[in-house]
């Protein structure tokens, strides 16, 4: 049984954080942020907003657009690095709030690659007949984990959620190839140590700002380009396709310069590479499903089109998926 994406949805905060706002918070400039990242503004949750709220709205939209009922969903995977709380999982809270009474809810913790991790798992469950319909959601409220005194991280991240319903599709369509991978040797490139069992949450960890994300952006940059382009080529080959066969590439929206470098390494026409980073910033696991929803709703992806998704994130983690719609 082939598995494909039947529908998508997305949701994000109304609050907007512009480069001009950031100029008031840290020593930076609109010019630096625009030229180094491509970002002009990003969405920011208010203090009383949290991850599952955006995830539930995105998920509900996707279920309705698939013409399904909440009870038809067999599994909900929420890809997030910024859960509502430690326990229970955000997936369980989404399952409750959507009324998906027959679903198992769980989280996947794979940073920006989380959505690709989720669809890779659900694809195999559908293909092997274990389940019929799965809901994969990438949802983040990163701005609550960002240190707004650290200009090297605070300018890139934003909040939001994107969702996709996966289910059986006809032969020759759907997910043609997909792969996920990680290498924990690179853990120091992007991390938040506070709050876990190693350091715990103490006055000291909070004073040292250990609960915030720390990033070696420049080091990540090179590995991100190498791994996203490498796994994309591998998955195209596995699907029996060439780069010319791809109608649209949706890379994780990490930084416009990373997107451009991946496009160059893949030797793909830049017009075929989607970007919304100017409006959304880097929303980690939510970036690909939000972008996917935008291209589907705007009619940019049509039946028969081949779409390549590729992501990279802290861990490090990476992956790629080739889909025929
Ligand atoms: O989502 C998956 C995981 N994350 C990523 O993929 C992020 C990948 N990395 C990046 O997007 C980029 O590395 C950043 C946007 C984070 C940084 O851009 P960069 O071109 O790699 O800058 P850099 O870290 O090499 O810093 C260059 C200079 C430094 O100044 P000096 O030492 O040359 O004087 C920084 O201190 O830019 C300075 N700088 C800034 N200046 C103004 C760093 N951040 C800022 C800032 N505003 N916000």
Short mmCIF file of C-alpha atoms and ligand atoms in Angstrom, two decimals:
data_model
loop_
_atom_site.label_atom_id
_atom_site.label_comp_id
_atom_site.label_asym_id
_atom_site.label_seq_id
_atom_site.Cartn_x
_atom_site.Cartn_y
_atom_site.Cartn_z
CA UNK A 1 0.00 0.00 0.00
CA UNK A 2 1.58 3.31 -1.05
CA UNK A 3 1.36 6.16 1.45
CA UNK A 4 0.99 9.80 0.47
CA UNK A 5 0.10 13.20 1.82
CA UNK A 6 -3.68 13.61 1.52
CA UNK A 7 -3.98 17.13 2.92
CA UNK A 8 -2.19 19.80 4.93
CA UNK A 9 -2.92 22.66 7.32
CA UNK A 10 -1.03 25.34 9.18
CA UNK A 11 -1.39 27.91 11.93
CA UNK A 12 0.85 30.47 13.60
CA UNK A 13 0.71 33.36 16.05
CA UNK A 14 -0.70 36.70 15.00
CA UNK A 15 2.23 38.41 16.74
CA UNK A 16 5.03 39.56 14.43
CA UNK A 17 8.61 40.28 15.46
CA UNK A 18 10.35 42.42 12.86
CA UNK A 19 14.02 43.12 12.31
CA UNK A 20 13.30 46.66 13.49
CA UNK A 21 12.00 45.21 16.79
CA UNK A 22 15.20 43.17 17.16
CA UNK A 23 17.29 46.28 16.54
CA UNK A 24 15.80 47.60 19.80
CA UNK A 25 16.68 44.41 21.71
CA UNK A 26 20.24 43.44 20.66
CA UNK A 27 23.11 44.99 18.74
CA UNK A 28 22.03 44.07 15.23
CA UNK A 29 20.59 45.67 12.11
CA UNK A 30 17.93 44.95 9.51
CA UNK A 31 20.72 45.03 6.93
CA UNK A 32 22.79 42.34 8.76
CA UNK A 33 19.81 40.04 9.35
CA UNK A 34 18.49 40.42 5.80
CA UNK A 35 21.80 39.80 4.05
CA UNK A 36 22.96 36.99 6.39
CA UNK A 37 19.65 35.12 6.74
CA UNK A 38 17.01 36.45 4.31
CA UNK A 39 14.64 37.02 7.25
CA UNK A 40 12.59 40.23 7.51
CA UNK A 41 10.09 39.14 10.16
CA UNK A 42 9.01 36.07 12.10
CA UNK A 43 5.91 35.06 14.10
CA UNK A 44 6.11 35.23 17.89
CA UNK A 45 3.70 33.67 20.37
CA UNK A 46 2.36 35.80 23.20
CA UNK A 47 3.17 34.69 26.78
CA UNK A 48 -0.15 32.85 27.11
CA UNK A 49 0.17 30.94 23.80
CA UNK A 50 1.79 27.49 23.63
CA UNK A 51 2.78 24.82 21.11
CA UNK A 52 -0.24 22.48 21.14
CA UNK A 53 -2.67 25.32 20.41
CA UNK A 54 -1.06 25.98 17.02
CA UNK A 55 -0.64 22.25 16.42
CA UNK A 56 -4.32 21.53 17.10
CA UNK A 57 -5.53 24.24 14.71
CA UNK A 58 -3.16 23.06 11.96
CA UNK A 59 -4.12 19.41 12.58
CA UNK A 60 -7.88 20.10 12.55
CA UNK A 61 -7.55 21.92 9.23
CA UNK A 62 -5.62 19.01 7.70
CA UNK A 63 -8.15 16.40 8.93
CA UNK A 64 -11.09 18.42 7.56
CA UNK A 65 -9.37 19.00 4.21
CA UNK A 66 -8.74 15.24 3.91
CA UNK A 67 -12.51 14.73 4.31
CA UNK A 68 -11.87 12.61 7.40
CA UNK A 69 -13.24 12.59 10.93
CA UNK A 70 -10.98 12.82 14.01
CA UNK A 71 -11.81 9.21 14.86
CA UNK A 72 -10.34 8.05 11.52
CA UNK A 73 -6.81 9.01 12.62
CA UNK A 74 -4.73 6.06 13.90
CA UNK A 75 -1.60 7.90 14.99
CA UNK A 76 -0.56 11.48 15.74
CA UNK A 77 3.12 12.29 15.68
CA UNK A 78 4.01 15.74 16.92
CA UNK A 79 7.51 16.76 15.88
CA UNK A 80 8.62 19.39 18.37
CA UNK A 81 11.62 20.56 20.35
CA UNK A 82 9.47 22.97 22.32
CA UNK A 83 6.73 20.85 23.92
CA UNK A 84 3.99 22.34 26.10
CA UNK A 85 5.48 20.49 29.08
CA UNK A 86 7.73 17.50 29.92
CA UNK A 87 4.82 15.10 30.54
CA UNK A 88 2.47 14.16 28.96
CA UNK A 89 3.69 14.41 25.38
CA UNK A 90 2.33 17.21 23.19
CA UNK A 91 1.07 14.45 20.86
CA UNK A 92 -1.22 13.18 23.64
CA UNK A 93 -2.57 16.67 24.32
CA UNK A 94 -3.24 17.17 20.61
CA UNK A 95 -4.97 13.76 20.46
CA UNK A 96 -7.28 14.83 23.30
CA UNK A 97 -8.02 18.29 21.89
CA UNK A 98 -8.72 17.01 18.38
CA UNK A 99 -10.96 14.23 19.66
CA UNK A 100 -8.91 11.59 17.84
CA UNK A 101 -10.28 8.87 20.11
CA UNK A 102 -8.70 5.99 18.18
CA UNK A 103 -5.23 7.48 17.82
CA UNK A 104 -1.95 7.00 19.64
CA UNK A 105 -0.33 10.39 20.31
CA UNK A 106 3.41 10.81 20.67
CA UNK A 107 6.27 13.25 20.14
CA UNK A 108 9.33 13.02 17.94
CA UNK A 109 12.27 15.02 19.20
CA UNK A 110 14.48 15.55 16.16
CA UNK A 111 14.74 19.35 16.01
CA UNK A 112 14.31 20.83 12.53
CA UNK A 113 14.22 17.38 10.86
CA UNK A 114 11.27 16.26 13.01
CA UNK A 115 8.61 16.50 10.29
CA UNK A 116 10.66 14.28 7.95
CA UNK A 117 11.20 11.86 10.86
CA UNK A 118 7.43 11.79 11.47
CA UNK A 119 6.39 11.18 7.87
CA UNK A 120 9.08 8.51 7.47
CA UNK A 121 7.64 6.59 10.44
CA UNK A 122 4.01 7.00 9.39
CA UNK A 123 4.77 6.10 5.76
CA UNK A 124 6.12 2.71 6.80
CA UNK A 125 3.16 2.07 9.12
CA UNK A 126 0.72 2.72 6.26
CA UNK A 127 2.77 0.79 3.72
CA UNK A 128 2.91 -2.28 5.95
CA UNK A 129 -0.81 -2.11 6.73
CA UNK A 130 -0.45 -1.37 10.46
CA UNK A 131 -2.49 1.81 10.18
CA UNK A 132 -4.63 3.61 7.59
CA UNK A 133 -4.36 7.31 8.46
CA UNK A 134 -1.66 9.23 10.33
CA UNK A 135 -1.40 12.90 11.30
CA UNK A 136 2.10 14.37 11.39
CA UNK A 137 2.48 17.83 12.86
CA UNK A 138 5.58 19.99 13.15
CA UNK A 139 4.92 22.57 15.86
CA UNK A 140 7.19 24.96 17.72
CA UNK A 141 7.14 27.94 20.02
CA UNK A 142 10.86 28.52 19.75
CA UNK A 143 10.72 32.13 20.85
CA UNK A 144 10.19 30.94 24.45
CA UNK A 145 13.53 29.06 24.28
CA UNK A 146 15.45 31.85 22.60
CA UNK A 147 17.75 34.09 24.59
CA UNK A 148 16.88 37.64 23.54
CA UNK A 149 20.28 38.83 24.79
CA UNK A 150 22.12 36.52 22.34
CA UNK A 151 22.14 38.09 18.89
CA UNK A 152 23.69 34.98 17.29
CA UNK A 153 20.48 32.96 17.84
CA UNK A 154 17.59 35.31 18.55
CA UNK A 155 17.35 36.78 15.06
CA UNK A 156 16.53 33.56 13.22
CA UNK A 157 13.83 31.68 15.12
CA UNK A 158 10.04 32.01 14.85
CA UNK A 159 6.90 30.12 15.90
CA UNK A 160 4.20 28.13 14.10
CA UNK A 161 2.78 24.75 13.19
CA UNK A 162 2.14 22.77 10.02
CA UNK A 163 0.30 19.47 9.67
CA UNK A 164 -0.19 16.71 7.11
CA UNK A 165 -2.58 13.78 6.97
CA UNK A 166 -1.02 10.70 5.43
CA UNK A 167 -3.01 7.83 4.05
CA UNK A 168 -3.12 5.21 1.27
CA UNK A 169 -2.71 6.46 -2.31
CA UNK A 170 -2.73 4.80 -5.72
CA UNK A 171 0.30 3.00 -7.18
CA UNK A 172 3.05 5.31 -8.49
CA UNK A 173 1.97 8.20 -6.25
CA UNK A 174 2.78 9.32 -2.73
CA UNK A 175 6.08 8.92 -0.91
CA UNK A 176 8.55 7.41 -3.37
CA UNK A 177 11.56 7.43 -1.04
CA UNK A 178 12.40 8.76 2.41
CA UNK A 179 15.34 8.60 4.80
CA UNK A 180 16.26 9.94 8.24
CA UNK A 181 19.64 10.00 9.94
CA UNK A 182 21.45 11.49 12.92
CA UNK A 183 24.94 11.97 14.37
CA UNK A 184 25.12 12.81 18.07
CA UNK A 185 28.83 13.58 17.79
CA UNK A 186 27.77 17.06 16.71
CA UNK A 187 25.59 17.73 19.79
CA UNK A 188 27.51 20.90 20.63
CA UNK A 189 26.39 22.66 17.46
CA UNK A 190 22.89 23.31 18.83
CA UNK A 191 21.76 22.50 22.35
CA UNK A 192 19.85 23.52 25.48
CA UNK A 193 21.19 21.71 28.55
CA UNK A 194 19.09 23.12 31.36
CA UNK A 195 16.00 21.29 32.59
CA UNK A 196 17.12 17.75 31.73
CA UNK A 197 18.26 14.96 34.06
CA UNK A 198 21.93 15.83 33.61
CA UNK A 199 21.85 19.41 34.89
CA UNK A 200 18.31 19.65 36.19
CA UNK A 201 16.64 22.99 36.80
CA UNK A 202 18.46 24.92 39.50
CA UNK A 203 18.94 28.58 40.32
CA UNK A 204 22.42 28.15 38.84
CA UNK A 205 21.21 26.72 35.50
CA UNK A 206 18.72 29.55 35.21
CA UNK A 207 21.27 32.21 36.16
CA UNK A 208 23.62 30.71 33.54
CA UNK A 209 20.79 30.81 30.98
CA UNK A 210 21.25 27.05 30.35
CA UNK A 211 17.56 26.64 29.51
CA UNK A 212 17.99 28.66 26.31
CA UNK A 213 19.16 27.36 22.93
CA UNK A 214 22.85 27.81 22.19
CA UNK A 215 24.03 27.52 18.62
CA UNK A 216 27.30 27.46 16.70
CA UNK A 217 25.58 28.76 13.61
CA UNK A 218 28.61 28.98 11.41
CA UNK A 219 29.60 25.32 12.00
CA UNK A 220 26.04 24.09 11.48
CA UNK A 221 25.88 25.98 8.21
CA UNK A 222 28.51 23.84 6.46
CA UNK A 223 27.24 20.48 7.73
CA UNK A 224 23.64 21.45 6.90
CA UNK A 225 24.48 22.16 3.26
CA UNK A 226 26.53 18.97 2.88
CA UNK A 227 24.00 16.65 4.55
CA UNK A 228 20.82 18.09 3.00
CA UNK A 229 22.22 17.96 -0.51
CA UNK A 230 23.76 14.50 0.05
CA UNK A 231 20.60 12.83 1.35
CA UNK A 232 18.48 14.57 -1.33
CA UNK A 233 20.62 13.12 -4.12
CA UNK A 234 20.46 9.70 -2.45
CA UNK A 235 16.64 9.80 -2.18
CA UNK A 236 16.19 11.00 -5.77
CA UNK A 237 18.34 8.11 -6.95
CA UNK A 238 16.37 5.67 -4.80
CA UNK A 239 13.15 6.97 -6.36
CA UNK A 240 14.67 6.48 -9.84
CA UNK A 241 14.50 10.22 -10.56
CA UNK A 242 16.88 12.91 -11.70
CA UNK A 243 17.07 16.44 -10.36
CA UNK A 244 15.37 17.69 -13.58
CA UNK A 245 12.33 15.56 -12.68
CA UNK A 246 11.72 17.56 -9.51
CA UNK A 247 9.02 20.24 -9.78
CA UNK A 248 9.60 21.79 -6.37
CA UNK A 249 12.17 21.59 -3.59
CA UNK A 250 11.06 22.51 -0.07
CA UNK A 251 14.11 22.68 2.15
CA UNK A 252 13.93 23.36 5.88
CA UNK A 253 13.82 27.15 6.11
CA UNK A 254 17.00 27.56 8.19
CA UNK A 255 18.65 30.48 6.46
CA UNK A 256 18.22 31.75 2.87
CA UNK A 257 21.96 31.31 2.31
CA UNK A 258 21.72 27.62 3.32
CA UNK A 259 18.76 27.17 0.93
CA UNK A 260 20.71 28.84 -1.90
CA UNK A 261 23.79 26.71 -1.21
CA UNK A 262 21.76 23.47 -1.18
CA UNK A 263 20.08 24.48 -4.49
CA UNK A 264 23.49 25.12 -6.01
CA UNK A 265 24.91 21.78 -4.81
CA UNK A 266 21.87 19.95 -6.21
CA UNK A 267 22.17 21.95 -9.42
CA UNK A 268 18.45 22.72 -9.34
CA UNK A 269 16.85 25.78 -10.93
CA UNK A 270 16.48 28.33 -8.06
CA UNK A 271 12.93 29.05 -9.32
CA UNK A 272 12.02 25.50 -8.24
CA UNK A 273 13.14 26.09 -4.64
CA UNK A 274 10.50 27.37 -2.24
CA UNK A 275 11.25 29.98 0.38
CA UNK A 276 9.08 31.79 2.91
CA UNK A 277 11.88 32.57 5.34
CA UNK A 278 11.49 36.33 4.80
CA UNK A 279 8.03 36.14 6.47
CA UNK A 280 8.36 33.16 8.81
CA UNK A 281 11.99 32.94 9.93
CA UNK A 282 13.28 29.53 11.02
CA UNK A 283 10.40 27.60 12.65
CA UNK A 284 12.39 24.35 13.05
CA UNK A 285 10.17 21.26 12.61
CA UNK A 286 7.24 23.45 11.49
CA UNK A 287 9.04 25.05 8.57
CA UNK A 288 8.53 22.29 5.98
CA UNK A 289 4.83 21.57 6.74
CA UNK A 290 4.00 25.30 6.80
CA UNK A 291 5.72 25.73 3.42
CA UNK A 292 4.01 22.60 2.09
CA UNK A 293 0.62 23.94 3.11
CA UNK A 294 1.36 27.27 1.40
CA UNK A 295 2.33 25.65 -1.91
CA UNK A 296 -0.65 23.29 -1.89
CA UNK A 297 -3.21 25.98 -0.96
CA UNK A 298 -1.82 28.40 -3.56
CA UNK A 299 -2.04 25.74 -6.28
CA UNK A 300 1.69 25.75 -6.91
CA UNK A 301 1.77 21.96 -6.45
CA UNK A 302 -0.45 20.09 -8.88
CA UNK A 303 -1.36 16.45 -9.28
CA UNK A 304 1.60 14.49 -10.65
CA UNK A 305 4.21 16.97 -9.42
CA UNK A 306 7.36 15.65 -7.78
CA UNK A 307 8.29 17.45 -4.58
CA UNK A 308 11.54 17.01 -2.68
CA UNK A 309 11.58 17.80 1.05
CA UNK A 310 14.88 18.01 2.93
CA UNK A 311 15.77 19.04 6.45
CA UNK A 312 18.62 19.40 8.86
CA UNK A 313 18.63 20.17 12.57
CA UNK A 314 20.25 19.98 15.98
CA UNK A 315 21.35 16.55 17.13
CA UNK A 316 22.49 16.60 14.46
CA UNK A 317 19.63 15.15 12.44
CA UNK A 318 18.82 15.22 8.75
CA UNK A 319 16.65 13.59 6.11
CA UNK A 320 14.87 13.84 2.78
CA UNK A 321 11.59 12.68 1.24
CA UNK A 322 10.56 12.47 -2.41
CA UNK A 323 6.81 12.64 -3.07
CA UNK A 324 4.70 12.41 -6.23
CA UNK A 325 1.41 14.25 -5.64
O1 LIG B 1 17.61 25.23 11.87
C1 LIG B 1 18.67 24.33 11.88
C2 LIG B 1 19.77 24.74 12.76
N1 LIG B 1 20.21 26.09 12.58
C3 LIG B 1 20.74 26.58 11.46
O2 LIG B 1 20.74 25.93 10.44
C4 LIG B 1 21.38 27.94 11.50
C5 LIG B 1 22.55 27.95 10.61
N2 LIG B 1 23.39 29.11 10.74
C6 LIG B 1 23.04 30.36 10.39
O3 LIG B 1 21.93 30.59 9.95
C7 LIG B 1 24.08 31.43 10.46
O4 LIG B 1 25.30 30.85 10.87
C8 LIG B 1 23.74 32.61 11.42
C9 LIG B 1 22.64 33.44 10.82
C10 LIG B 1 23.29 32.08 12.78
C11 LIG B 1 24.95 33.49 11.59
O5 LIG B 1 25.41 33.94 10.33
P1 LIG B 1 26.95 33.81 9.93
O6 LIG B 1 27.09 34.42 8.60
O7 LIG B 1 27.35 32.37 10.08
O8 LIG B 1 27.66 34.73 10.98
P2 LIG B 1 28.86 34.38 11.97
O9 LIG B 1 28.36 33.57 13.12
O10 LIG B 1 30.03 33.87 11.20
O11 LIG B 1 29.22 35.82 12.50
C12 LIG B 1 29.81 36.82 11.65
C13 LIG B 1 29.90 38.14 12.41
C14 LIG B 1 30.49 38.01 13.80
O12 LIG B 1 31.22 39.20 14.06
P3 LIG B 1 32.83 39.23 13.91
O13 LIG B 1 33.34 38.18 14.85
O14 LIG B 1 33.09 38.90 12.48
O15 LIG B 1 33.16 40.62 14.30
C15 LIG B 1 29.29 37.96 14.71
O16 LIG B 1 29.57 38.41 16.01
O17 LIG B 1 28.57 38.64 12.61
C16 LIG B 1 28.36 38.91 14.00
N3 LIG B 1 26.96 38.65 14.31
C17 LIG B 1 26.00 39.59 14.18
N4 LIG B 1 26.05 40.88 13.82
C18 LIG B 1 24.89 41.57 13.80
C19 LIG B 1 26.38 37.48 14.69
N5 LIG B 1 25.06 37.65 14.83
C20 LIG B 1 24.80 38.94 14.52
C21 LIG B 1 23.63 39.72 14.50
N6 LIG B 1 23.73 41.01 14.12
N7 LIG B 1 22.41 39.21 14.80
#
